[in-house]
């Protein structure tokens, strides 16, 4: 989870509430519960929990209200949220079925699976906005039809090009990245390894249980756990940064195009200035550049976190929590801003 | 301001509420008001506002309740918080003295000065915790007196050293960094440049007004504005990362020292595990490593933001907002964790 | 191309001569010539160069000795190598066929295609070493069969695991990354756009010419140029960093496993010490960690370079030259060191 | 030492031969020898080597020709250059005085001191170029006297400013950074710690010997070794990145100012284009931006390397070697390019 530095003054400018919610405590707890319910069903099916355990845990989950404050308090000692979460959930479920909860699993199984579910939800949000952006760009292309601008290389006037040629570069980037986003999203696996990643507590039923949980959660199953092999998360982060980088190129281009003396595009509603009321600042275009550089920096952190020692690295894992949700929010916000920016652009009448 | 991704489950583990407050909306608005009040006094003194304007604005500020939601909403268009803030403040103050507010200034003057005031407050918080850490380390040194451990180079046993020799390295790093933190903190300047950084609206009174504001806010004056010269913020960020890096070295050392088979230190209360109740995990030591790597990554962003084009770069400036408060919070949290960690350490009886 | 800082003392430890050669001036000039020869054939086929131009240029290329020093000198003014290279090549070929050289193309077409050819060659080198590494790991697994070690999570002893379980994590990472490396390598496209990326000088023959060049160079054709859309290079860089990150995890694990008191592996021939002749330092394991962090940092730069303004950014493009070959060399060296390291490991007799 | 990727075609554009030489094998070996000679004198003075040892080693050093290839070969095993270097030097000096060489020291003492000497030499090179840059900027200010340009904020025309106001921002950044560079350079300490950093082999003469070596090498003495406390190197790297960042701002400004339609400056001799002979590309301005981003990325690596475990981290230390010389070269090159760029600028006649 990201470092938290709430300043409400900037929330509309920089935050992405929808993506933030996908990583907030409500969604996270929902994912934890979903994992434990799926595990209970799977344990029962494998004969490792008594008959009816799955349904019972499932039904009792409906009335479970975790005490967030207590979990947060214990997390500062445990470094993970799950020991106290499980304690509360077991207490809620009662003695009969308590053993169907978390048996054979470890904190990282629950937390990584929750992260993956948040990433999947994020991918859905991003996809919807990518569709909007593509539509806005197609509409801009129609407006731009037949218009020539000066092609500029190394920031110098070169030769005229169709305005649509520049827009086309933006579109192709997004298309390429969307393809990888889909590939990675449909590869997101459930996490199940148990204490040291070997699924030892499940005997010979480890794979069957993993398959069952994956099926119930709509995730890919995996033939082994990935506690210490973070490649899938890194691939997801790579896509996020490719996306924000491409949108930053769009933003940088727009900021250059609306310069006085260049005037290749205009923005209908730019930001106002406290000292110069006549200005219309390309605020959204600039923030796209900020978000692109922001994710490029953070990606470095995700790749540092690949160096994940032994069976579980508290240091590398915690670093992921501080970075990955922020990258998702930056990607979400960049898409929203891109849609708004492109819709606000006018092609000058020649 | 940082990307916001609140997840209450992790707030006790990763957030620094005190430092977060120094960058929150309440503190920020307080700083905005303080700037405008100081400016009103300065304008009056320079003969650019009518007599009594300073005191009048000062007194009316006491009852000013900015509408945060409206500022946030307008900020998403303006890219800065100040146009709407000033509109509200002027409306509150009334026509007579409205002209004493913000005259000759620009959004960046107010916002950069507010950032500097937040950094100064943060430095105070950090200093207090550094004192606590030094005390805890001195106490650990006393416990360690006469104890030998194996000196380890390249992760291999080398020759015995006093345990205090390893602790001494931690102490010296902190001492060196504290010195730079003090130097940078006492150099923090007020920002005053006006629309394009030339203080042109103040005629020949620009320096006098800057001195007056600086004096009232307890900041260093400056002979010219630094809208597009971000060196002082970068120097502050450098210190933050040196600090968290050094505490990460302490954390990494402790995590290695408490390994079974090494056993050079023990932690009285480590984190518990959902799968292995016998474990005492060096959670705080590991999170120190995470925070060190986190700030090392972010520092790269602050240095990217030095590339601040022309008289004001929306892209580079916004990037600072997303990074610098997070770096401060990471530094604050790393110090708190270090104090708690060092206090929880026991030197094994030989 | 990377910053050059040759220090022969460290060349055996840190350099990868084979990968360096793939980006050296000899290979680069060979690629430039190959591009221009393929273009001459393509122009001829498209009716844009006179009959026989392709073969003539091809044959004359065999005796062309570019003057490296003069190209280097002019590059410091032009920022690109091609204007002087083309001047020399045309002079060598003579007036008759000079027009078949570089017509319709631009410097970036030649240089990007050369980069892509170097990346393809690099991928071949990496693949060969990945095979060696996989063989070495299989052999280590055989040695490790039946051996248990202590599974360690958060750097604390957890529960016993088979030694092969830890090795298996290394193997699976490499397998996943190899798959992406293959995908990206087989997607590497030729670059052809002309002055402003529109292939305008080729009339309606742009695609045909691109296809022909791609076929002759063994690259993928592309329906449009990617002068300002750097996604494919970023994807390649992502894989490099995933690879070095995973090998760094292997290195970090080994460095921890050979600690005295842990003793889960031994290294037959470690580095010697000037002060402590008894030591056997896990040098290669440590350098793997260095290389992993090195590429994680550099990847951030490749993603910054995605922000590539207008039709060609000198700033972003030059940044790629300084980073991408270094990342390739780091990946190559990390693989070589991994092979040597894994082959040098012994599983302790229990 | 940096990753080596020599491509002679780009050497004039991107390399800094003078700074590269300060880190090359010749300079490095010269520093190693200087350290050992100073140590021999110091040991003699402290009564730990026989009378005459200092002078004898000093004189024999004059004829010592280290075998670079053999050192390089052994370094790939040892991870450090010194064991073989010392073996050769002792063999050259002969049995009588061999014991005065390296006694009580360790590889890191020699290598870190050599790095510090290279940094000191680099600082001298940088200082000379800073003087040239300041002179060129003063001259540009004279040309610009009385000229107004449009002040631009958020890439939009704001209000007119004197052209000298923009130049002044460049000058002030350089002045601030030069001051820190001087402070850090005059703080560069000798390294002396022995095998595990405790100077144990010198008995009670450790400080005396350190002082003597420092005095002979023109470095600051230190009251304890800094094997695992890398703060001074990080501070040096911070300055390098602040410098290249500020020069990148200058470069970015110039690239924007020479745009057609803006035309606030002209470059007398820009880069030529293979496709568009009419162009004059702001190559040096763009490469300044590349170098600024390059060092911002690398700085992140130096701060990662602060996390230097135990008494000596092979992983963190090696990472420094790969980064710090490259950062120095980037800084040197950025200064050279800045001088050339500023000298090539013309202020348009109004």
mmCIF file of C-alpha atoms in Angstrom, chain C residues 88-338:
data_model
loop_
_atom_site.group_PDB
_atom_site.id
_atom_site.type_symbol
_atom_site.label_atom_id
_atom_site.label_comp_id
_atom_site.label_asym_id
_atom_site.label_seq_id
_atom_site.Cartn_x
_atom_site.Cartn_y
_atom_site.Cartn_z
ATOM 1 C CA UNK C 88 31.499 8.591 -46.992
ATOM 2 C CA UNK C 89 29.459 5.687 -48.295
ATOM 3 C CA UNK C 90 28.149 7.695 -51.237
ATOM 4 C CA UNK C 91 31.644 8.887 -52.059
ATOM 5 C CA UNK C 92 32.845 5.286 -51.985
ATOM 6 C CA UNK C 93 30.018 4.022 -54.176
ATOM 7 C CA UNK C 94 30.414 6.780 -56.698
ATOM 8 C CA UNK C 95 28.029 9.054 -58.503
ATOM 9 C CA UNK C 96 26.118 6.444 -60.489
ATOM 10 C CA UNK C 97 24.592 4.689 -57.552
ATOM 11 C CA UNK C 98 24.955 7.346 -54.843
ATOM 12 C CA UNK C 99 21.279 8.174 -55.162
ATOM 13 C CA UNK C 100 20.338 4.615 -54.185
ATOM 14 C CA UNK C 101 21.914 5.232 -50.803
ATOM 15 C CA UNK C 102 19.802 6.688 -47.993
ATOM 16 C CA UNK C 103 17.224 8.134 -50.389
ATOM 17 C CA UNK C 104 13.965 8.698 -48.555
ATOM 18 C CA UNK C 105 15.460 7.613 -45.259
ATOM 19 C CA UNK C 106 16.669 9.605 -42.275
ATOM 20 C CA UNK C 107 19.389 9.122 -39.684
ATOM 21 C CA UNK C 108 16.994 7.610 -37.209
ATOM 22 C CA UNK C 109 15.946 4.914 -39.656
ATOM 23 C CA UNK C 110 19.502 3.689 -39.923
ATOM 24 C CA UNK C 111 20.432 4.097 -36.287
ATOM 25 C CA UNK C 112 17.288 2.549 -34.824
ATOM 26 C CA UNK C 113 17.537 -0.386 -37.210
ATOM 27 C CA UNK C 114 21.159 -0.862 -36.192
ATOM 28 C CA UNK C 115 20.116 -0.831 -32.542
ATOM 29 C CA UNK C 116 17.461 -3.430 -33.241
ATOM 30 C CA UNK C 117 20.004 -5.649 -35.001
ATOM 31 C CA UNK C 118 22.326 -5.304 -32.005
ATOM 32 C CA UNK C 119 19.456 -6.224 -29.694
ATOM 33 C CA UNK C 120 18.714 -9.268 -31.793
ATOM 34 C CA UNK C 121 22.322 -10.363 -31.647
ATOM 35 C CA UNK C 122 22.330 -9.742 -27.906
ATOM 36 C CA UNK C 123 19.219 -11.880 -27.505
ATOM 37 C CA UNK C 124 21.056 -14.706 -29.219
ATOM 38 C CA UNK C 125 23.967 -14.379 -26.819
ATOM 39 C CA UNK C 126 21.639 -14.273 -23.842
ATOM 40 C CA UNK C 127 19.697 -17.313 -25.031
ATOM 41 C CA UNK C 128 22.823 -19.382 -25.327
ATOM 42 C CA UNK C 129 23.846 -18.518 -21.812
ATOM 43 C CA UNK C 130 20.343 -19.148 -20.478
ATOM 44 C CA UNK C 131 20.656 -22.675 -21.836
ATOM 45 C CA UNK C 132 23.939 -23.092 -20.007
ATOM 46 C CA UNK C 133 22.427 -21.739 -16.830
ATOM 47 C CA UNK C 134 19.464 -24.065 -17.046
ATOM 48 C CA UNK C 135 21.823 -27.010 -17.493
ATOM 49 C CA UNK C 136 23.904 -25.927 -14.507
ATOM 50 C CA UNK C 137 20.798 -25.555 -12.377
ATOM 51 C CA UNK C 138 19.534 -28.979 -13.387
ATOM 52 C CA UNK C 139 22.867 -30.405 -12.385
ATOM 53 C CA UNK C 140 22.728 -28.598 -9.055
ATOM 54 C CA UNK C 141 19.235 -29.995 -8.498
ATOM 55 C CA UNK C 142 20.584 -33.493 -8.973
ATOM 56 C CA UNK C 143 23.279 -32.837 -6.375
ATOM 57 C CA UNK C 144 20.616 -31.371 -4.078
ATOM 58 C CA UNK C 145 18.233 -34.263 -4.382
ATOM 59 C CA UNK C 146 17.015 -35.358 -0.998
ATOM 60 C CA UNK C 147 18.750 -32.550 0.856
ATOM 61 C CA UNK C 148 16.725 -30.417 3.217
ATOM 62 C CA UNK C 149 17.504 -26.892 4.243
ATOM 63 C CA UNK C 150 15.737 -24.570 6.605
ATOM 64 C CA UNK C 151 13.126 -22.529 4.793
ATOM 65 C CA UNK C 152 13.602 -18.909 5.779
ATOM 66 C CA UNK C 153 10.965 -16.218 5.666
ATOM 67 C CA UNK C 154 11.622 -12.630 6.672
ATOM 68 C CA UNK C 155 15.192 -13.778 7.307
ATOM 69 C CA UNK C 156 14.079 -16.085 10.098
ATOM 70 C CA UNK C 157 14.117 -19.854 10.217
ATOM 71 C CA UNK C 158 10.650 -21.152 9.420
ATOM 72 C CA UNK C 159 10.286 -24.807 8.467
ATOM 73 C CA UNK C 160 12.490 -27.227 6.536
ATOM 74 C CA UNK C 161 12.138 -27.350 2.764
ATOM 75 C CA UNK C 162 13.865 -29.394 0.096
ATOM 76 C CA UNK C 163 16.887 -27.523 -1.214
ATOM 77 C CA UNK C 164 15.449 -28.151 -4.667
ATOM 78 C CA UNK C 165 12.421 -26.003 -3.761
ATOM 79 C CA UNK C 166 14.608 -22.941 -3.488
ATOM 80 C CA UNK C 167 16.419 -23.748 -6.712
ATOM 81 C CA UNK C 168 13.083 -24.314 -8.393
ATOM 82 C CA UNK C 169 12.112 -20.682 -7.785
ATOM 83 C CA UNK C 170 15.255 -19.597 -9.621
ATOM 84 C CA UNK C 171 14.460 -21.907 -12.501
ATOM 85 C CA UNK C 172 10.860 -20.812 -12.893
ATOM 86 C CA UNK C 173 11.800 -17.134 -13.010
ATOM 87 C CA UNK C 174 14.262 -17.787 -15.769
ATOM 88 C CA UNK C 175 11.720 -19.825 -17.720
ATOM 89 C CA UNK C 176 9.089 -17.086 -17.527
ATOM 90 C CA UNK C 177 11.534 -14.399 -18.584
ATOM 91 C CA UNK C 178 12.959 -16.463 -21.415
ATOM 92 C CA UNK C 179 9.492 -16.703 -22.864
ATOM 93 C CA UNK C 180 9.063 -12.918 -22.935
ATOM 94 C CA UNK C 181 12.570 -12.450 -24.291
ATOM 95 C CA UNK C 182 11.667 -14.702 -27.194
ATOM 96 C CA UNK C 183 8.399 -12.868 -27.818
ATOM 97 C CA UNK C 184 10.039 -9.466 -27.814
ATOM 98 C CA UNK C 185 12.984 -10.592 -29.909
ATOM 99 C CA UNK C 186 10.771 -12.010 -32.618
ATOM 100 C CA UNK C 187 8.827 -8.727 -32.651
ATOM 101 C CA UNK C 188 11.827 -6.478 -33.303
ATOM 102 C CA UNK C 189 10.864 -4.271 -36.256
ATOM 103 C CA UNK C 190 12.855 -2.457 -38.872
ATOM 104 C CA UNK C 191 12.709 1.323 -38.624
ATOM 105 C CA UNK C 192 11.704 3.276 -41.721
ATOM 106 C CA UNK C 193 10.002 6.643 -41.640
ATOM 107 C CA UNK C 194 12.014 9.228 -43.502
ATOM 108 C CA UNK C 195 12.531 12.825 -42.398
ATOM 109 C CA UNK C 196 9.357 13.235 -40.370
ATOM 110 C CA UNK C 197 8.155 9.668 -40.057
ATOM 111 C CA UNK C 198 5.637 9.658 -42.888
ATOM 112 C CA UNK C 199 7.655 7.791 -45.539
ATOM 113 C CA UNK C 200 6.548 10.606 -47.823
ATOM 114 C CA UNK C 201 9.536 10.392 -50.157
ATOM 115 C CA UNK C 202 8.558 6.856 -51.158
ATOM 116 C CA UNK C 203 5.172 7.880 -52.552
ATOM 117 C CA UNK C 204 2.888 4.868 -52.355
ATOM 118 C CA UNK C 205 5.828 2.451 -52.143
ATOM 119 C CA UNK C 206 6.608 3.019 -48.452
ATOM 120 C CA UNK C 207 5.179 -0.233 -47.178
ATOM 121 C CA UNK C 208 6.640 -2.316 -49.959
ATOM 122 C CA UNK C 209 10.081 -0.868 -49.302
ATOM 123 C CA UNK C 210 9.749 -1.424 -45.574
ATOM 124 C CA UNK C 211 8.756 -5.059 -46.146
ATOM 125 C CA UNK C 212 11.718 -5.627 -48.430
ATOM 126 C CA UNK C 213 14.247 -4.156 -46.011
ATOM 127 C CA UNK C 214 12.750 -6.075 -43.107
ATOM 128 C CA UNK C 215 12.941 -9.317 -45.068
ATOM 129 C CA UNK C 216 16.548 -8.786 -46.035
ATOM 130 C CA UNK C 217 17.572 -7.914 -42.466
ATOM 131 C CA UNK C 218 15.563 -10.684 -40.828
ATOM 132 C CA UNK C 219 13.409 -8.221 -38.928
ATOM 133 C CA UNK C 220 9.689 -7.737 -38.618
ATOM 134 C CA UNK C 221 8.192 -5.195 -40.979
ATOM 135 C CA UNK C 222 6.005 -2.461 -39.558
ATOM 136 C CA UNK C 223 3.015 -0.658 -40.939
ATOM 137 C CA UNK C 224 4.293 2.658 -39.704
ATOM 138 C CA UNK C 225 7.475 4.066 -38.294
ATOM 139 C CA UNK C 226 8.188 4.198 -34.591
ATOM 140 C CA UNK C 227 10.551 7.175 -34.441
ATOM 141 C CA UNK C 228 8.604 8.677 -31.562
ATOM 142 C CA UNK C 229 6.945 5.538 -30.225
ATOM 143 C CA UNK C 230 9.634 3.680 -28.288
ATOM 144 C CA UNK C 231 7.527 0.916 -26.840
ATOM 145 C CA UNK C 232 9.405 -1.991 -28.373
ATOM 146 C CA UNK C 233 12.723 -0.850 -26.930
ATOM 147 C CA UNK C 234 11.147 -0.380 -23.540
ATOM 148 C CA UNK C 235 9.703 -3.871 -23.643
ATOM 149 C CA UNK C 236 13.156 -5.222 -24.397
ATOM 150 C CA UNK C 237 14.614 -3.236 -21.504
ATOM 151 C CA UNK C 238 11.870 -4.515 -19.198
ATOM 152 C CA UNK C 239 12.926 -8.092 -19.959
ATOM 153 C CA UNK C 240 16.582 -7.304 -19.360
ATOM 154 C CA UNK C 241 15.790 -5.923 -15.932
ATOM 155 C CA UNK C 242 13.462 -8.785 -15.057
ATOM 156 C CA UNK C 243 16.309 -11.116 -15.984
ATOM 157 C CA UNK C 244 19.020 -9.393 -13.965
ATOM 158 C CA UNK C 245 16.589 -8.966 -11.084
ATOM 159 C CA UNK C 246 15.900 -12.678 -10.985
ATOM 160 C CA UNK C 247 19.582 -13.510 -11.187
ATOM 161 C CA UNK C 248 20.184 -11.023 -8.375
ATOM 162 C CA UNK C 249 17.683 -12.941 -6.277
ATOM 163 C CA UNK C 250 19.697 -16.088 -7.022
ATOM 164 C CA UNK C 251 22.886 -14.219 -6.066
ATOM 165 C CA UNK C 252 21.385 -12.817 -2.881
ATOM 166 C CA UNK C 253 20.141 -16.275 -1.890
ATOM 167 C CA UNK C 254 23.553 -17.827 -2.476
ATOM 168 C CA UNK C 255 25.312 -15.087 -0.505
ATOM 169 C CA UNK C 256 22.979 -15.775 2.408
ATOM 170 C CA UNK C 257 23.309 -19.552 2.068
ATOM 171 C CA UNK C 258 27.092 -19.573 2.273
ATOM 172 C CA UNK C 259 27.175 -17.556 5.494
ATOM 173 C CA UNK C 260 28.959 -19.213 8.388
ATOM 174 C CA UNK C 261 26.285 -20.506 10.730
ATOM 175 C CA UNK C 262 23.919 -21.098 7.819
ATOM 176 C CA UNK C 263 26.138 -23.211 5.559
ATOM 177 C CA UNK C 264 23.477 -24.398 3.139
ATOM 178 C CA UNK C 265 25.838 -24.209 0.168
ATOM 179 C CA UNK C 266 29.564 -23.849 -0.306
ATOM 180 C CA UNK C 267 31.462 -22.138 -3.097
ATOM 181 C CA UNK C 268 34.454 -24.083 -4.327
ATOM 182 C CA UNK C 269 36.441 -21.028 -5.395
ATOM 183 C CA UNK C 270 35.541 -17.733 -3.821
ATOM 184 C CA UNK C 271 37.423 -14.462 -3.995
ATOM 185 C CA UNK C 272 40.506 -14.011 -1.891
ATOM 186 C CA UNK C 273 41.170 -11.109 0.416
ATOM 187 C CA UNK C 274 44.296 -8.975 0.747
ATOM 188 C CA UNK C 275 43.987 -8.911 4.510
ATOM 189 C CA UNK C 276 42.357 -12.258 5.296
ATOM 190 C CA UNK C 277 43.772 -15.092 3.188
ATOM 191 C CA UNK C 278 41.451 -17.630 4.818
ATOM 192 C CA UNK C 279 38.306 -16.115 3.317
ATOM 193 C CA UNK C 280 36.349 -17.357 0.321
ATOM 194 C CA UNK C 281 34.136 -14.466 -0.670
ATOM 195 C CA UNK C 282 30.951 -15.041 -2.679
ATOM 196 C CA UNK C 283 32.097 -12.438 -5.201
ATOM 197 C CA UNK C 284 29.996 -13.586 -8.111
ATOM 198 C CA UNK C 285 26.871 -13.855 -5.989
ATOM 199 C CA UNK C 286 27.364 -10.293 -4.799
ATOM 200 C CA UNK C 287 28.062 -8.896 -8.256
ATOM 201 C CA UNK C 288 24.786 -10.455 -9.391
ATOM 202 C CA UNK C 289 23.026 -8.309 -6.805
ATOM 203 C CA UNK C 290 24.912 -5.228 -8.039
ATOM 204 C CA UNK C 291 23.931 -5.931 -11.642
ATOM 205 C CA UNK C 292 20.293 -6.466 -10.693
ATOM 206 C CA UNK C 293 20.126 -3.114 -8.924
ATOM 207 C CA UNK C 294 22.060 -1.483 -11.776
ATOM 208 C CA UNK C 295 19.498 -2.507 -14.374
ATOM 209 C CA UNK C 296 16.556 -1.658 -12.121
ATOM 210 C CA UNK C 297 17.908 1.881 -11.954
ATOM 211 C CA UNK C 298 18.569 2.091 -15.656
ATOM 212 C CA UNK C 299 15.131 0.811 -16.538
ATOM 213 C CA UNK C 300 13.764 3.965 -14.988
ATOM 214 C CA UNK C 301 15.757 5.893 -17.591
ATOM 215 C CA UNK C 302 14.359 3.887 -20.490
ATOM 216 C CA UNK C 303 10.867 4.655 -19.246
ATOM 217 C CA UNK C 304 11.725 8.357 -18.882
ATOM 218 C CA UNK C 305 12.840 8.220 -22.505
ATOM 219 C CA UNK C 306 9.370 7.119 -23.607
ATOM 220 C CA UNK C 307 8.412 10.769 -23.159
ATOM 221 C CA UNK C 308 9.655 11.475 -26.641
ATOM 222 C CA UNK C 309 8.272 14.774 -27.899
ATOM 223 C CA UNK C 310 6.992 15.464 -31.418
ATOM 224 C CA UNK C 311 8.440 13.523 -34.354
ATOM 225 C CA UNK C 312 11.914 12.994 -32.875
ATOM 226 C CA UNK C 313 13.401 13.902 -29.516
ATOM 227 C CA UNK C 314 17.150 14.344 -29.454
ATOM 228 C CA UNK C 315 17.065 14.385 -25.663
ATOM 229 C CA UNK C 316 15.058 11.186 -25.181
ATOM 230 C CA UNK C 317 16.765 9.320 -27.992
ATOM 231 C CA UNK C 318 20.282 10.111 -26.791
ATOM 232 C CA UNK C 319 19.304 8.955 -23.313
ATOM 233 C CA UNK C 320 18.436 5.549 -24.781
ATOM 234 C CA UNK C 321 21.889 5.300 -26.355
ATOM 235 C CA UNK C 322 23.493 5.897 -22.983
ATOM 236 C CA UNK C 323 21.401 3.271 -21.227
ATOM 237 C CA UNK C 324 20.279 0.386 -23.386
ATOM 238 C CA UNK C 325 23.679 -1.081 -24.345
ATOM 239 C CA UNK C 326 24.743 -0.896 -20.693
ATOM 240 C CA UNK C 327 21.620 -2.804 -19.699
ATOM 241 C CA UNK C 328 22.384 -5.458 -22.305
ATOM 242 C CA UNK C 329 25.924 -5.824 -21.057
ATOM 243 C CA UNK C 330 24.732 -6.082 -17.474
ATOM 244 C CA UNK C 331 22.313 -8.832 -18.511
ATOM 245 C CA UNK C 332 24.989 -10.683 -20.432
ATOM 246 C CA UNK C 333 27.465 -10.455 -17.592
ATOM 247 C CA UNK C 334 24.867 -11.517 -15.040
ATOM 248 C CA UNK C 335 24.176 -14.657 -17.035
ATOM 249 C CA UNK C 336 27.869 -15.511 -17.384
ATOM 250 C CA UNK C 337 28.440 -14.986 -13.690
ATOM 251 C CA UNK C 338 25.369 -17.060 -12.844
#
